[in-house]
Amino acid sequence: MKLKEIQLPSKQASKQASKQASKQASKQASISYLRIFATMCVVVLHTCSTLGENSKVFSLNHRQLIFFNTSYQIMYWCVPVFLMITGGVLLKKEKCIYTIEWITKYARRTVLALIIFGIPYAGLKIIMQDGSSRSLLDKTVFAVLTDTGFGHLWYLYVLTSIYLIMPILKNFTDKATEEEIKFFLAMLFLLDFCIPQISKVLGINIAIKSQLLYPIFYVLLGQWLLQHKNSFDVKVLVSIACLCIVFIGTVNIVTCNSQSWTQYDSPLIAIFSGTIFLLFVKREWKHTVWLWSVDRLCFGVYLIHPLVIQFSYRFLKITPVNFKLFPIITVVFALVFITLSFVASWIMRQIKFLQKYVL
C-alpha cells in the first residue's frame, strides 16, 4: 500500500511535466510556423511590389496595376508580424537577457548583415544605375549608412534600433501592471496609427502625434497578444482577416491612392497583422523534426530573395507581366523565388561564419 501511495504522485507529476512540455513545444512550433509563413509571404510581397511600384518600367496596364498593388498590400502584415514575434519571444518575463547582450549578440547580427549584404547590394545598384565603378566603395558605404541601397534592408535598420532600446522595453513589460501596458498600447495605437490616418484622409497635418516610432507598438503588441491569446475567438479573427483583405482590394479598385490606407502605420494593417499573429499562436501545432531547421533559414531568405527577383526581372527580363494569365503565373514565379531563396539560404548556412554570426 505504501509503495502504491508513493508511486501515484510520481506518475501524476510525470504526466503534468509531459503535458507542460507538450504545451511549450506547441508554443515554439506556432512561432516557427508563423515565421516560415511570413517569410514566404514577404517573397510574394516583393514578387508583386517590384512590379506594382515600378509600373512604368515594366509597362503595366490598369488591370495589372490593380492586381499587383492589391496582392502586395495584402501581404503588408508580414513585417509587423516579424516585429510581434520579436516582442513575443524576447519580452517574455522568464526570458533573461543581459543588457550587453542586446548589443553583442542581437544588434551585432543585424549590423553584420547590413555590412556583408548591404555593401554588395548597394554596389550592384550603383553599377546598374551609373554604369561606373569609380569611387564605388565610398558610394556603397555611404548608401549603407543612409539606407539608399536595396530597399528591403530598411527592416534591418529598424530591428537594430529596436534591439538597442530593448533593455528599456523589457524593464517596462516586466514591471508594468496590466492596466499600464494596455493603456500604453492604446495610446500608441491612437497616436501612431489613428491620428496619422485621419490626417491623410482629411488632408491636414494634426500636430498631436507620438514621438515614438510605430515598430515599438508592434513589438509590445506581440508580447501582450501572446499572453492573452485565449481571450480571442478564432471565428471572429477569421472574419476580421477576410474583411481586411476585401477592404484592401476595394480601395485599390476605387482609388488611386490605396497606399494611404495600407502602410505599416495604418490602423488597417495593425489590426490585420495582429489578427494573423493570433490565428497562428492560438492553434496547437505539432513540432516536427524539420521545423527548426527550416525556421533557421528564414533570415537568410529575407536577405537573399530580392537578388533572385531582381535577377529575373531586371537581368533576364522575365516577369509575370509577359504572360496573359499573369495572376496564375505570378503564383508560379513566387513559388520559384521562394524555393530558390530557401536553397540559397541553406547554402549560405554552410559557411560557418555566416551561420554563427549572421544567419
Tab-separated table of C-alpha atoms in Angstrom:
chain	number	residue	atom	x	y	z
A	1	MET	CA	0.000	0.000	0.000
A	2	LYS	CA	2.726	2.399	0.910
A	3	LEU	CA	4.586	1.663	-2.311
A	4	LYS	CA	1.480	2.477	-4.398
A	5	GLU	CA	0.869	5.637	-2.435
A	6	ILE	CA	4.402	6.792	-3.202
A	7	GLN	CA	4.245	5.902	-6.932
A	8	LEU	CA	0.904	7.582	-7.659
A	9	PRO	CA	2.025	11.175	-7.126
A	10	SER	CA	5.143	10.361	-9.169
A	11	LYS	CA	3.022	9.285	-12.137
A	12	GLN	CA	0.830	12.353	-11.812
A	13	ALA	CA	3.881	14.597	-11.686
A	14	SER	CA	5.282	12.861	-14.750
A	15	LYS	CA	2.045	13.364	-16.697
A	16	GLN	CA	1.899	17.004	-15.629
A	17	ALA	CA	5.504	17.585	-16.709
A	18	SER	CA	4.836	15.861	-20.033
A	19	LYS	CA	1.731	17.968	-20.611
A	20	GLN	CA	3.654	21.143	-19.784
A	21	ALA	CA	6.474	20.173	-22.137
A	22	SER	CA	3.931	19.467	-24.894
A	23	LYS	CA	2.353	22.902	-24.446
A	24	GLN	CA	5.760	24.576	-24.556
A	25	ALA	CA	6.687	22.687	-27.733
A	26	SER	CA	3.392	23.750	-29.312
A	27	LYS	CA	4.093	27.400	-28.455
A	28	GLN	CA	7.529	27.233	-30.030
A	29	ALA	CA	6.134	25.425	-33.084
A	30	SER	CA	3.460	28.109	-33.590
A	31	ILE	CA	6.129	30.812	-33.716
A	32	SER	CA	8.243	28.770	-36.140
A	33	TYR	CA	5.307	28.084	-38.470
A	34	LEU	CA	4.340	31.756	-38.327
A	35	ARG	CA	7.887	32.886	-39.099
A	36	ILE	CA	8.174	30.485	-42.052
A	37	PHE	CA	4.785	31.506	-43.464
A	38	ALA	CA	5.531	35.213	-43.020
A	39	THR	CA	8.899	34.753	-44.751
A	40	MET	CA	7.229	33.096	-47.732
A	41	CYS	CA	4.676	35.901	-47.879
A	42	VAL	CA	7.466	38.515	-47.838
A	43	VAL	CA	8.807	36.897	-51.015
A	44	VAL	CA	5.301	37.080	-52.513
A	45	LEU	CA	5.097	40.725	-51.414
A	46	HIS	CA	8.291	41.660	-53.259
A	47	THR	CA	7.380	39.487	-56.246
A	48	CYS	CA	4.387	41.786	-56.724
A	49	SER	CA	5.605	45.117	-55.281
A	50	THR	CA	8.654	45.204	-57.564
A	51	LEU	CA	6.201	45.323	-60.457
A	52	GLY	CA	3.435	47.416	-58.863
A	53	GLU	CA	5.779	50.128	-57.595
A	54	ASN	CA	7.600	50.317	-60.953
A	55	SER	CA	4.587	50.187	-63.259
A	56	LYS	CA	6.133	52.427	-65.917
A	57	VAL	CA	9.383	50.451	-66.035
A	58	PHE	CA	7.515	47.165	-66.547
A	59	SER	CA	4.707	48.662	-68.667
A	60	LEU	CA	1.758	47.550	-66.528
A	61	ASN	CA	-1.762	48.174	-67.778
A	62	HIS	CA	-4.539	49.293	-65.409
A	63	ARG	CA	-5.786	45.776	-64.658
A	64	GLN	CA	-2.274	44.516	-63.938
A	65	LEU	CA	-1.558	47.512	-61.730
A	66	ILE	CA	-4.628	46.829	-59.583
A	67	PHE	CA	-3.743	43.136	-59.290
A	68	PHE	CA	-0.111	43.607	-58.285
A	69	ASN	CA	-0.816	46.507	-55.927
A	70	THR	CA	-3.610	44.596	-54.217
A	71	SER	CA	-1.514	41.432	-53.984
A	72	TYR	CA	1.470	43.008	-52.263
A	73	GLN	CA	-0.607	45.239	-49.976
A	74	ILE	CA	-2.474	42.159	-48.734
A	75	MET	CA	0.946	40.893	-47.617
A	76	TYR	CA	1.772	44.060	-45.646
A	77	TRP	CA	1.064	42.194	-42.399
A	78	CYS	CA	4.368	40.294	-42.716
A	79	VAL	CA	6.834	42.864	-41.365
A	80	PRO	CA	4.638	43.879	-38.387
A	81	VAL	CA	4.286	40.172	-37.564
A	82	PHE	CA	8.085	39.781	-37.535
A	83	LEU	CA	8.246	42.630	-35.032
A	84	MET	CA	5.492	41.000	-32.970
A	85	ILE	CA	7.427	37.716	-32.970
A	86	THR	CA	10.463	39.640	-31.690
A	87	GLY	CA	8.394	41.080	-28.852
A	88	GLY	CA	6.582	37.827	-28.107
A	89	VAL	CA	9.802	35.812	-27.869
A	90	LEU	CA	12.239	38.273	-26.289
A	91	LEU	CA	9.957	40.167	-23.903
A	92	LYS	CA	8.721	37.097	-22.032
A	93	LYS	CA	9.133	37.613	-18.284
A	94	GLU	CA	11.015	34.345	-17.905
A	95	LYS	CA	13.472	35.421	-20.620
A	96	CYS	CA	16.680	36.723	-19.036
A	97	ILE	CA	18.969	38.703	-21.358
A	98	TYR	CA	21.829	40.805	-20.020
A	99	THR	CA	21.913	44.421	-21.230
A	100	ILE	CA	25.230	44.000	-23.028
A	101	GLU	CA	23.845	41.004	-24.975
A	102	TRP	CA	21.393	43.239	-26.842
A	103	ILE	CA	24.474	44.825	-28.432
A	104	THR	CA	26.981	41.965	-28.607
A	105	LYS	CA	24.526	39.295	-29.709
A	106	TYR	CA	21.373	40.751	-31.239
A	107	ALA	CA	22.347	44.151	-32.687
A	108	ARG	CA	25.692	42.758	-33.861
A	109	ARG	CA	23.849	40.235	-36.016
A	110	THR	CA	21.817	42.869	-37.862
A	111	VAL	CA	24.796	45.228	-38.276
A	112	LEU	CA	26.914	42.409	-39.742
A	113	ALA	CA	24.056	41.561	-42.108
A	114	LEU	CA	23.973	45.193	-43.255
A	115	ILE	CA	27.717	45.176	-43.902
A	116	ILE	CA	28.014	41.744	-45.528
A	117	PHE	CA	24.887	42.020	-47.677
A	118	GLY	CA	24.172	45.749	-47.764
A	119	ILE	CA	27.506	46.839	-49.273
A	120	PRO	CA	27.444	44.371	-52.228
A	121	TYR	CA	23.765	45.124	-52.873
A	122	ALA	CA	24.418	48.870	-52.836
A	123	GLY	CA	27.412	48.404	-55.152
A	124	LEU	CA	25.320	46.359	-57.577
A	125	LYS	CA	22.599	49.013	-57.575
A	126	ILE	CA	25.105	51.834	-58.192
A	127	ILE	CA	26.758	49.968	-61.074
A	128	MET	CA	23.367	49.233	-62.671
A	129	GLN	CA	22.275	52.875	-62.348
A	130	ASP	CA	25.530	54.729	-63.080
A	131	GLY	CA	27.375	52.175	-65.175
A	132	SER	CA	30.593	53.208	-63.457
A	133	SER	CA	32.677	51.762	-60.655
A	134	ARG	CA	34.657	54.929	-59.782
A	135	SER	CA	34.628	55.648	-56.036
A	136	LEU	CA	32.421	52.606	-55.720
A	137	LEU	CA	33.486	51.721	-52.178
A	138	ASP	CA	32.796	55.234	-50.869
A	139	LYS	CA	29.407	55.299	-52.548
A	140	THR	CA	28.391	51.874	-51.267
A	141	VAL	CA	29.420	52.625	-47.682
A	142	PHE	CA	27.507	55.913	-47.852
A	143	ALA	CA	24.483	54.081	-49.306
A	144	VAL	CA	24.509	51.602	-46.404
A	145	LEU	CA	24.797	54.413	-43.842
A	146	THR	CA	21.914	56.339	-45.408
A	147	ASP	CA	19.732	53.339	-46.364
A	148	THR	CA	19.777	54.148	-50.084
A	149	GLY	CA	20.872	50.693	-51.237
A	150	PHE	CA	18.436	47.808	-51.722
A	151	GLY	CA	15.102	48.996	-50.322
A	152	HIS	CA	14.167	45.806	-48.471
A	153	LEU	CA	17.056	46.232	-46.000
A	154	TRP	CA	15.198	49.044	-44.207
A	155	TYR	CA	13.911	46.402	-41.784
A	156	LEU	CA	17.452	45.756	-40.526
A	157	TYR	CA	17.839	49.408	-39.517
A	158	VAL	CA	14.549	49.235	-37.617
A	159	LEU	CA	15.462	45.947	-35.943
A	160	THR	CA	18.883	47.271	-34.898
A	161	SER	CA	17.241	50.287	-33.267
A	162	ILE	CA	14.719	48.037	-31.521
A	163	TYR	CA	17.480	45.837	-30.089
A	164	LEU	CA	19.323	48.879	-28.750
A	165	ILE	CA	16.307	50.033	-26.736
A	166	MET	CA	15.133	46.537	-25.775
A	167	PRO	CA	16.514	46.759	-22.191
A	168	ILE	CA	14.102	49.648	-21.563
A	169	LEU	CA	11.150	47.847	-23.172
A	170	LYS	CA	11.969	44.654	-21.245
A	171	ASN	CA	12.133	46.534	-17.965
A	172	PHE	CA	8.793	48.182	-18.735
A	173	THR	CA	6.939	44.960	-19.636
A	174	ASP	CA	8.428	43.092	-16.656
A	175	LYS	CA	7.371	45.704	-14.095
A	176	ALA	CA	4.320	47.446	-15.561
A	177	THR	CA	0.834	46.441	-14.486
A	178	GLU	CA	-1.674	45.003	-16.944
A	179	GLU	CA	-3.581	48.292	-16.990
A	180	GLU	CA	-0.419	50.304	-17.699
A	181	ILE	CA	0.539	48.092	-20.644
A	182	LYS	CA	-2.981	48.216	-22.104
A	183	PHE	CA	-3.111	51.995	-21.689
A	184	PHE	CA	0.314	52.425	-23.333
A	185	LEU	CA	-0.686	50.213	-26.288
A	186	ALA	CA	-3.960	52.109	-26.693
A	187	MET	CA	-2.183	55.477	-26.696
A	188	LEU	CA	0.451	54.272	-29.178
A	189	PHE	CA	-2.311	52.967	-31.447
A	190	LEU	CA	-4.119	56.303	-31.259
A	191	LEU	CA	-1.029	58.481	-31.765
A	192	ASP	CA	0.967	56.288	-34.176
A	193	PHE	CA	-1.875	54.901	-36.288
A	194	CYS	CA	-5.260	56.581	-35.899
A	195	ILE	CA	-4.256	60.257	-35.898
A	196	PRO	CA	-1.869	59.891	-38.891
A	197	GLN	CA	-4.649	58.057	-40.774
A	198	ILE	CA	-7.123	60.847	-40.014
A	199	SER	CA	-4.505	63.364	-41.177
A	200	LYS	CA	-4.155	61.538	-44.511
A	201	VAL	CA	-7.919	61.277	-45.064
A	202	LEU	CA	-8.632	64.929	-44.191
A	203	GLY	CA	-5.504	66.231	-45.883
A	204	ILE	CA	-4.356	68.165	-42.829
A	205	ASN	CA	-1.399	67.788	-40.504
A	206	ILE	CA	-2.712	67.117	-36.995
A	207	ALA	CA	0.103	68.213	-34.710
A	208	ILE	CA	-0.695	65.830	-31.845
A	209	LYS	CA	1.238	62.682	-32.615
A	210	SER	CA	3.508	60.147	-30.968
A	211	GLN	CA	7.211	60.838	-30.645
A	212	LEU	CA	7.815	57.073	-30.623
A	213	LEU	CA	8.003	55.056	-33.836
A	214	TYR	CA	5.267	52.564	-34.726
A	215	PRO	CA	7.611	49.479	-34.620
A	216	ILE	CA	7.675	49.822	-30.817
A	217	PHE	CA	3.905	49.325	-30.804
A	218	TYR	CA	4.215	46.083	-32.790
A	219	VAL	CA	6.967	44.733	-30.514
A	220	LEU	CA	4.926	45.411	-27.367
A	221	LEU	CA	1.730	44.164	-29.020
A	222	GLY	CA	3.353	40.807	-29.817
A	223	GLN	CA	4.246	40.266	-26.175
A	224	TRP	CA	0.750	41.250	-24.992
A	225	LEU	CA	-1.140	39.189	-27.587
A	226	LEU	CA	0.912	36.089	-26.805
A	227	GLN	CA	-0.089	36.404	-23.148
A	228	HIS	CA	-3.799	36.998	-23.907
A	229	LYS	CA	-4.292	34.807	-26.986
A	230	ASN	CA	-7.030	32.743	-25.299
A	231	SER	CA	-9.203	35.846	-24.987
A	232	PHE	CA	-9.854	35.913	-28.752
A	233	ASP	CA	-12.271	33.806	-30.787
A	234	VAL	CA	-10.971	32.124	-33.956
A	235	LYS	CA	-14.180	32.701	-35.957
A	236	VAL	CA	-14.072	36.411	-35.172
A	237	LEU	CA	-10.390	36.573	-36.137
A	238	VAL	CA	-11.032	34.839	-39.478
A	239	SER	CA	-13.886	37.264	-40.186
A	240	ILE	CA	-11.655	40.265	-39.424
A	241	ALA	CA	-8.892	38.923	-41.675
A	242	CYS	CA	-11.354	38.428	-44.546
A	243	LEU	CA	-12.764	41.932	-44.103
A	244	CYS	CA	-9.242	43.400	-44.186
A	245	ILE	CA	-8.489	41.587	-47.453
A	246	VAL	CA	-11.771	42.758	-49.005
A	247	PHE	CA	-11.105	46.339	-47.887
A	248	ILE	CA	-7.592	46.344	-49.374
A	249	GLY	CA	-8.942	45.031	-52.681
A	250	THR	CA	-11.749	47.590	-52.687
A	251	VAL	CA	-9.555	50.642	-52.037
A	252	ASN	CA	-7.234	49.546	-54.846
A	253	ILE	CA	-10.177	49.383	-57.248
A	254	VAL	CA	-11.908	52.638	-56.261
A	255	THR	CA	-8.934	54.896	-55.530
A	256	CYS	CA	-5.506	55.568	-56.971
A	257	ASN	CA	-4.151	56.381	-53.507
A	258	SER	CA	-4.639	52.980	-51.872
A	259	GLN	CA	-1.301	53.083	-50.031
A	260	SER	CA	-2.596	55.806	-47.731
A	261	TRP	CA	-4.771	53.072	-46.204
A	262	THR	CA	-2.274	50.200	-46.263
A	263	GLN	CA	1.020	51.487	-44.871
A	264	TYR	CA	2.662	49.792	-41.906
A	265	ASP	CA	1.440	52.629	-39.686
A	266	SER	CA	-2.198	52.387	-40.769
A	267	PRO	CA	-4.874	51.098	-38.346
A	268	LEU	CA	-5.993	48.600	-41.001
A	269	ILE	CA	-2.589	46.897	-41.231
A	270	ALA	CA	-2.138	46.984	-37.443
A	271	ILE	CA	-5.454	45.138	-36.993
A	272	PHE	CA	-4.731	42.770	-39.897
A	273	SER	CA	-1.254	41.949	-38.553
A	274	GLY	CA	-2.493	41.300	-35.031
A	275	THR	CA	-5.206	39.033	-36.430
A	276	ILE	CA	-2.771	36.894	-38.441
A	277	PHE	CA	-0.446	36.686	-35.432
A	278	LEU	CA	-3.275	35.442	-33.193
A	279	LEU	CA	-4.545	32.908	-35.733
A	280	PHE	CA	-1.148	31.200	-35.648
A	281	VAL	CA	-0.291	31.386	-31.945
A	282	LYS	CA	-3.772	30.228	-30.857
A	283	ARG	CA	-3.520	26.969	-32.767
A	284	GLU	CA	-1.947	23.827	-31.290
A	285	TRP	CA	0.898	22.981	-33.667
A	286	LYS	CA	2.899	19.763	-33.724
A	287	HIS	CA	6.656	20.164	-33.521
A	288	THR	CA	8.211	18.168	-36.370
A	289	VAL	CA	11.871	17.218	-36.768
A	290	TRP	CA	12.395	19.502	-39.779
A	291	LEU	CA	10.637	22.578	-38.392
A	292	TRP	CA	13.544	24.224	-36.567
A	293	SER	CA	15.915	23.626	-39.493
A	294	VAL	CA	13.558	25.412	-41.892
A	295	ASP	CA	12.906	28.154	-39.329
A	296	ARG	CA	16.647	28.903	-39.204
A	297	LEU	CA	16.666	29.524	-42.963
A	298	CYS	CA	14.155	32.389	-42.785
A	299	PHE	CA	16.563	35.243	-42.089
A	300	GLY	CA	18.759	34.149	-44.976
A	301	VAL	CA	15.710	34.035	-47.269
A	302	TYR	CA	14.866	37.607	-46.270
A	303	LEU	CA	18.407	38.724	-47.110
A	304	ILE	CA	18.805	36.934	-50.434
A	305	HIS	CA	15.351	36.840	-52.088
A	306	PRO	CA	15.431	40.367	-53.656
A	307	LEU	CA	18.557	39.360	-55.571
A	308	VAL	CA	16.695	36.380	-57.046
A	309	ILE	CA	13.721	38.577	-58.012
A	310	GLN	CA	15.866	41.353	-59.496
A	311	PHE	CA	17.909	38.814	-61.474
A	312	SER	CA	14.734	37.525	-63.111
A	313	TYR	CA	13.039	40.889	-63.651
A	314	ARG	CA	15.965	43.172	-64.487
A	315	PHE	CA	18.651	40.879	-65.929
A	316	LEU	CA	16.702	38.064	-67.605
A	317	LYS	CA	13.763	40.410	-68.381
A	318	ILE	CA	11.302	37.666	-67.415
A	319	THR	CA	8.278	38.808	-65.377
A	320	PRO	CA	4.684	37.638	-64.869
A	321	VAL	CA	3.610	40.649	-66.940
A	322	ASN	CA	4.924	38.840	-70.039
A	323	PHE	CA	2.107	36.275	-69.767
A	324	LYS	CA	-1.634	36.517	-70.475
A	325	LEU	CA	-2.599	34.535	-67.378
A	326	PHE	CA	-0.433	36.774	-65.208
A	327	PRO	CA	-2.318	36.127	-61.925
A	328	ILE	CA	-1.640	32.372	-62.154
A	329	ILE	CA	1.887	32.890	-63.476
A	330	THR	CA	2.615	35.256	-60.573
A	331	VAL	CA	1.940	32.384	-58.158
A	332	VAL	CA	4.372	30.214	-60.134
A	333	PHE	CA	7.020	32.949	-60.066
A	334	ALA	CA	6.564	33.395	-56.315
A	335	LEU	CA	6.917	29.650	-55.673
A	336	VAL	CA	10.101	29.536	-57.759
A	337	PHE	CA	11.522	32.576	-55.936
A	338	ILE	CA	10.628	31.041	-52.551
A	339	THR	CA	12.276	27.722	-53.443
A	340	LEU	CA	15.457	29.312	-54.815
A	341	SER	CA	15.704	31.635	-51.814
A	342	PHE	CA	15.427	28.809	-49.282
A	343	VAL	CA	18.017	26.782	-51.211
A	344	ALA	CA	20.354	29.796	-51.315
A	345	SER	CA	19.830	30.364	-47.584
A	346	TRP	CA	20.709	26.720	-46.868
A	347	ILE	CA	23.893	27.072	-48.922
A	348	MET	CA	24.852	30.264	-47.052
A	349	ARG	CA	24.365	28.472	-43.723
A	350	GLN	CA	27.075	26.011	-44.728
A	351	ILE	CA	29.538	28.887	-44.272
A	352	LYS	CA	30.340	28.667	-40.559
A	353	PHE	CA	30.916	32.385	-40.024
A	354	LEU	CA	27.562	33.310	-41.554
A	355	GLN	CA	25.759	30.576	-39.639
A	356	LYS	CA	27.260	31.600	-36.303
A	357	TYR	CA	27.209	35.388	-36.503
A	358	VAL	CA	24.674	36.448	-39.155
A	359	LEU	CA	22.112	33.818	-40.128
